[in-house]
Every structure is written in C-alpha cells, then in structure tokens.
PDB file of C-alpha atoms in Angstrom:
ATOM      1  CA  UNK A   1      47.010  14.857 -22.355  1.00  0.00           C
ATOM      2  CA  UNK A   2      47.768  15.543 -26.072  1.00  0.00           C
ATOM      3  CA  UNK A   3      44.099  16.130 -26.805  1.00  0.00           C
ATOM      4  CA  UNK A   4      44.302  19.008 -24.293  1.00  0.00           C
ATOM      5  CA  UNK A   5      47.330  19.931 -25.481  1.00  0.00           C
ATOM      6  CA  UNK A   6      46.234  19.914 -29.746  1.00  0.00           C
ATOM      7  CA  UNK A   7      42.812  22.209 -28.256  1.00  0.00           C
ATOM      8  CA  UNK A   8      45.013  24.545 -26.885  1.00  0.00           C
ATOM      9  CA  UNK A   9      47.206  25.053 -29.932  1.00  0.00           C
ATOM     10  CA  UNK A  10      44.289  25.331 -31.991  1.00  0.00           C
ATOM     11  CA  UNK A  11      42.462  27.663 -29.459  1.00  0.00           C
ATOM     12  CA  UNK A  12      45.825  29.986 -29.980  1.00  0.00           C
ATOM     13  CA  UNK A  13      46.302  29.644 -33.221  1.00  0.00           C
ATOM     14  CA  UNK A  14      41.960  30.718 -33.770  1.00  0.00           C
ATOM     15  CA  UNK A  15      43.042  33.782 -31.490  1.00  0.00           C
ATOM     16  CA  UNK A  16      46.060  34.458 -33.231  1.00  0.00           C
ATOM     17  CA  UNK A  17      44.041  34.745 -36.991  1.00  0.00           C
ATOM     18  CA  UNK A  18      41.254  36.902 -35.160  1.00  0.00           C
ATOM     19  CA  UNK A  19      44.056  39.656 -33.601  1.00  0.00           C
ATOM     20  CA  UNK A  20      45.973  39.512 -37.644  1.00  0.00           C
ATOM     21  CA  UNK A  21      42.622  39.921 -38.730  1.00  0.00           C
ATOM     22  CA  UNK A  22      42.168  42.787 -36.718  1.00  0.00           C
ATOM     23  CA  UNK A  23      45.502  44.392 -36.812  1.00  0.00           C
ATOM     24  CA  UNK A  24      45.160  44.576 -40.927  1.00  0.00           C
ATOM     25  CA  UNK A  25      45.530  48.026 -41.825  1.00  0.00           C
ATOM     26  CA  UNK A  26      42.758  49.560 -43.463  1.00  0.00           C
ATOM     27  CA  UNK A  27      44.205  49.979 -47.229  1.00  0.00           C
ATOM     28  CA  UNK A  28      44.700  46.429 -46.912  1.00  0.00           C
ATOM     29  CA  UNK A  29      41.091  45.391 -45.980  1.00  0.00           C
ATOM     30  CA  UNK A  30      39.345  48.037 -48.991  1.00  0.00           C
ATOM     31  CA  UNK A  31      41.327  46.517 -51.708  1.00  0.00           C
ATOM     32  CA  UNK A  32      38.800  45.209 -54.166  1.00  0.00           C
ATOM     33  CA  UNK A  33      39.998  41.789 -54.038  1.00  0.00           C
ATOM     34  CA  UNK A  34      39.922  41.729 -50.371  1.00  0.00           C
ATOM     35  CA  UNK A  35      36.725  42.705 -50.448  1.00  0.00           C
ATOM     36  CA  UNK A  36      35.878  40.549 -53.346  1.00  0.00           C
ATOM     37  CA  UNK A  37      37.368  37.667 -51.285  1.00  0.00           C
ATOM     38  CA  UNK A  38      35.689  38.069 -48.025  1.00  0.00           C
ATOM     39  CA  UNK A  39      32.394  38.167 -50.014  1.00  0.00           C
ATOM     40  CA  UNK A  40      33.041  34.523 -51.895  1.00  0.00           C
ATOM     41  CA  UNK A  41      34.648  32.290 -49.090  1.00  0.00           C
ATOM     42  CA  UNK A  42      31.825  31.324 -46.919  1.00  0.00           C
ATOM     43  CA  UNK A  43      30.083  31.248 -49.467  1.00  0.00           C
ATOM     44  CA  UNK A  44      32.076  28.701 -51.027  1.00  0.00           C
ATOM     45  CA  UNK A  45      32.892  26.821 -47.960  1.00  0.00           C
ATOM     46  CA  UNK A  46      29.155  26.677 -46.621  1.00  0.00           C
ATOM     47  CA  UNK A  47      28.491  24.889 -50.063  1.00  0.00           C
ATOM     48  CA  UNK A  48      30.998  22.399 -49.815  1.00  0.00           C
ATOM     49  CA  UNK A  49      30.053  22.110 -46.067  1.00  0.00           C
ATOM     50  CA  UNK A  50      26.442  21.270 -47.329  1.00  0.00           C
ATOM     51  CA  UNK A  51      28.180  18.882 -50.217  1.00  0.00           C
ATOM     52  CA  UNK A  52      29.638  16.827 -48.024  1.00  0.00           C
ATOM     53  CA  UNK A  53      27.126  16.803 -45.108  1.00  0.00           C
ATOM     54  CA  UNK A  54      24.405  15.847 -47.961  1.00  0.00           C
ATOM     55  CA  UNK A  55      26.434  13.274 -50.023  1.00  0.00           C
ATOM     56  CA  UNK A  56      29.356  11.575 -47.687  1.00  0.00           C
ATOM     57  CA  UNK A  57      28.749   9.057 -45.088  1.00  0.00           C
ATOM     58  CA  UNK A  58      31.846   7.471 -43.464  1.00  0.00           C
ATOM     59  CA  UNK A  59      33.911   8.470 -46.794  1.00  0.00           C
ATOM     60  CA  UNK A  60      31.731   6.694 -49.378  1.00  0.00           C
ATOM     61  CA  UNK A  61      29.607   9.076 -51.756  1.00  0.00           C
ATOM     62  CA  UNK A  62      25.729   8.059 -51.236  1.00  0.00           C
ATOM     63  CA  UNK A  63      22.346   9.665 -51.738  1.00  0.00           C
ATOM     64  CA  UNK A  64      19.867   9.549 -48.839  1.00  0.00           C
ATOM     65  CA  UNK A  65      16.186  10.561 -50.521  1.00  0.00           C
ATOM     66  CA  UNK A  66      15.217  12.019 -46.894  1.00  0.00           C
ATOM     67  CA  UNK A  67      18.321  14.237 -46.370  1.00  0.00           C
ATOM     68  CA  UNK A  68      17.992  15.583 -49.917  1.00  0.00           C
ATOM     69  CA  UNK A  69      14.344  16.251 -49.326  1.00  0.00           C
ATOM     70  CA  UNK A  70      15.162  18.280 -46.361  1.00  0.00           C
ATOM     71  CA  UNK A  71      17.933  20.208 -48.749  1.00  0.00           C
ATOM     72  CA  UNK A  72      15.295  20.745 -51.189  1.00  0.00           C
ATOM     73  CA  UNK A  73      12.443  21.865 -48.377  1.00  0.00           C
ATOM     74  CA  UNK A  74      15.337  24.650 -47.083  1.00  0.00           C
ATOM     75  CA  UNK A  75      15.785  25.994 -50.429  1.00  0.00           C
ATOM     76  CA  UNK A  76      11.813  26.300 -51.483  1.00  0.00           C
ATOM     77  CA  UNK A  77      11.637  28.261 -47.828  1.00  0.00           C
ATOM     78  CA  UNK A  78      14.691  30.039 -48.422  1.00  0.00           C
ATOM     79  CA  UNK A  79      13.304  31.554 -51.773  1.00  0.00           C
ATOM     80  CA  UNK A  80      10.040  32.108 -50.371  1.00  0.00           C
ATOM     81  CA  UNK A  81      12.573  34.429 -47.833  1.00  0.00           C
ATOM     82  CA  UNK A  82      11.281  32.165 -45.038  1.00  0.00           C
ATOM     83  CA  UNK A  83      13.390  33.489 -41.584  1.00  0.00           C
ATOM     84  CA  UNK A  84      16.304  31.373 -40.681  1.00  0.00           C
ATOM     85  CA  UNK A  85      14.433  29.473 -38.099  1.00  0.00           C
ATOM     86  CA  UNK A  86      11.599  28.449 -40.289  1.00  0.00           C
ATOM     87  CA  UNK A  87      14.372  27.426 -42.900  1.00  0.00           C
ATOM     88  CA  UNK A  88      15.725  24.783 -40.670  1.00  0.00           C
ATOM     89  CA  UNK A  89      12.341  23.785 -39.150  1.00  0.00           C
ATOM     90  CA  UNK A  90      10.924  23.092 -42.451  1.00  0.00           C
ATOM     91  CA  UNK A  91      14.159  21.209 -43.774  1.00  0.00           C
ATOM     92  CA  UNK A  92      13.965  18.885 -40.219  1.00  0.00           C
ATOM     93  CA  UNK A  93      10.281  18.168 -40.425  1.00  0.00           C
ATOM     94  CA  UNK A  94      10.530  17.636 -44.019  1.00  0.00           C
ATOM     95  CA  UNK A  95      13.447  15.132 -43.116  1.00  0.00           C
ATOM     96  CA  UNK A  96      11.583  13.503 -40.301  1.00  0.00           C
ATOM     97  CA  UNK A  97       8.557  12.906 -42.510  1.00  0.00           C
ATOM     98  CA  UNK A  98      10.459  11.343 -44.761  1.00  0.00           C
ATOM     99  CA  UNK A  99      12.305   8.991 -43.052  1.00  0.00           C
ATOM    100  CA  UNK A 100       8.975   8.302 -41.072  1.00  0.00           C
ATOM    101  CA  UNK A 101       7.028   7.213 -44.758  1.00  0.00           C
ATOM    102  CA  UNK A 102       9.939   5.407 -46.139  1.00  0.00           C
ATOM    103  CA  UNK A 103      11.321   3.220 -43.032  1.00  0.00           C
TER     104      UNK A 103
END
C-alpha cells in the first residue's frame, strides 16, 4: 500500500510542477536566463542520462564494446541528420551485431 501511496504523491507533485509551470507569468518565462535555462537542461540531463545508461551497470563503472558501438552508430546517423527512428534502429542493429560477433 505505500507503493500506491509514494505513485500518488509523485503523480501530484508531477501535476503540481506542470500547473507552476504554467501559471508563470510571462516576464518571468522571457527573461534571458530563463530562456537560456530551458535551452541547456535537457540537454544536460539527456547526456548524463546517456552517461550513465552507457557506463554504469549495477553501480560499478564498466565499458561494454557493443553498447558503445551502438552510441557511436547513433551519432554517425545523427550527423548524417538520419530521422529519429533510423537513429535508434541503426544504434540497436549496430548493438545486436555486435554482441552477435563477439559472444
């Protein structure tokens, strides 16, 4: 019962950030740094996201060739400006070969 209850605090909580969000007054949401703000944070936090997906298993730091392999395929299709889709399909097959070839 304390699951349910922890999922519905957080559910609030979510909601609660969305209607502040949303209630911001306008000055507040053109100030440069705002702005400037809003632009930098996902992309910070997607990084670190990828970081740690990449380079952490159960808390230790370690390198896996095939998951870096299918970081390094995204990236080649994401500068080619490959759509989203192709992106991950080309980072999973890339992945899949890998780990197919190397056991």
């Amino acid at each position: 019962m304390t699951l349910w209850w922890t999922i519905a605090l957080v559910c609030a909580g979510c909601y609660a950030l969305k209607l502040a969000g949303l209630s911001a007054p306008r000055r507040v949401l053109d100030h440069p740094l705002v702005h400037r703000f809003a632009e930098l944070v996902p992309v910070a936090l997607l990084a670190a996201l990828i970081g740690v997906q990449m380079f952490a298993e159960q808390g230790n730091l370690v390198f896996d060739l095939a998951r870096t392999a299918g970081l390094a395929a995204a990236v080649v299709a994401l500068l080619l400006r490959a759509p989203f889709l192709a992106v991950l399909a080309s980072a999973a097959v890339v992945t899949a070969l890998v780990r197919l070839f190397t056991g």
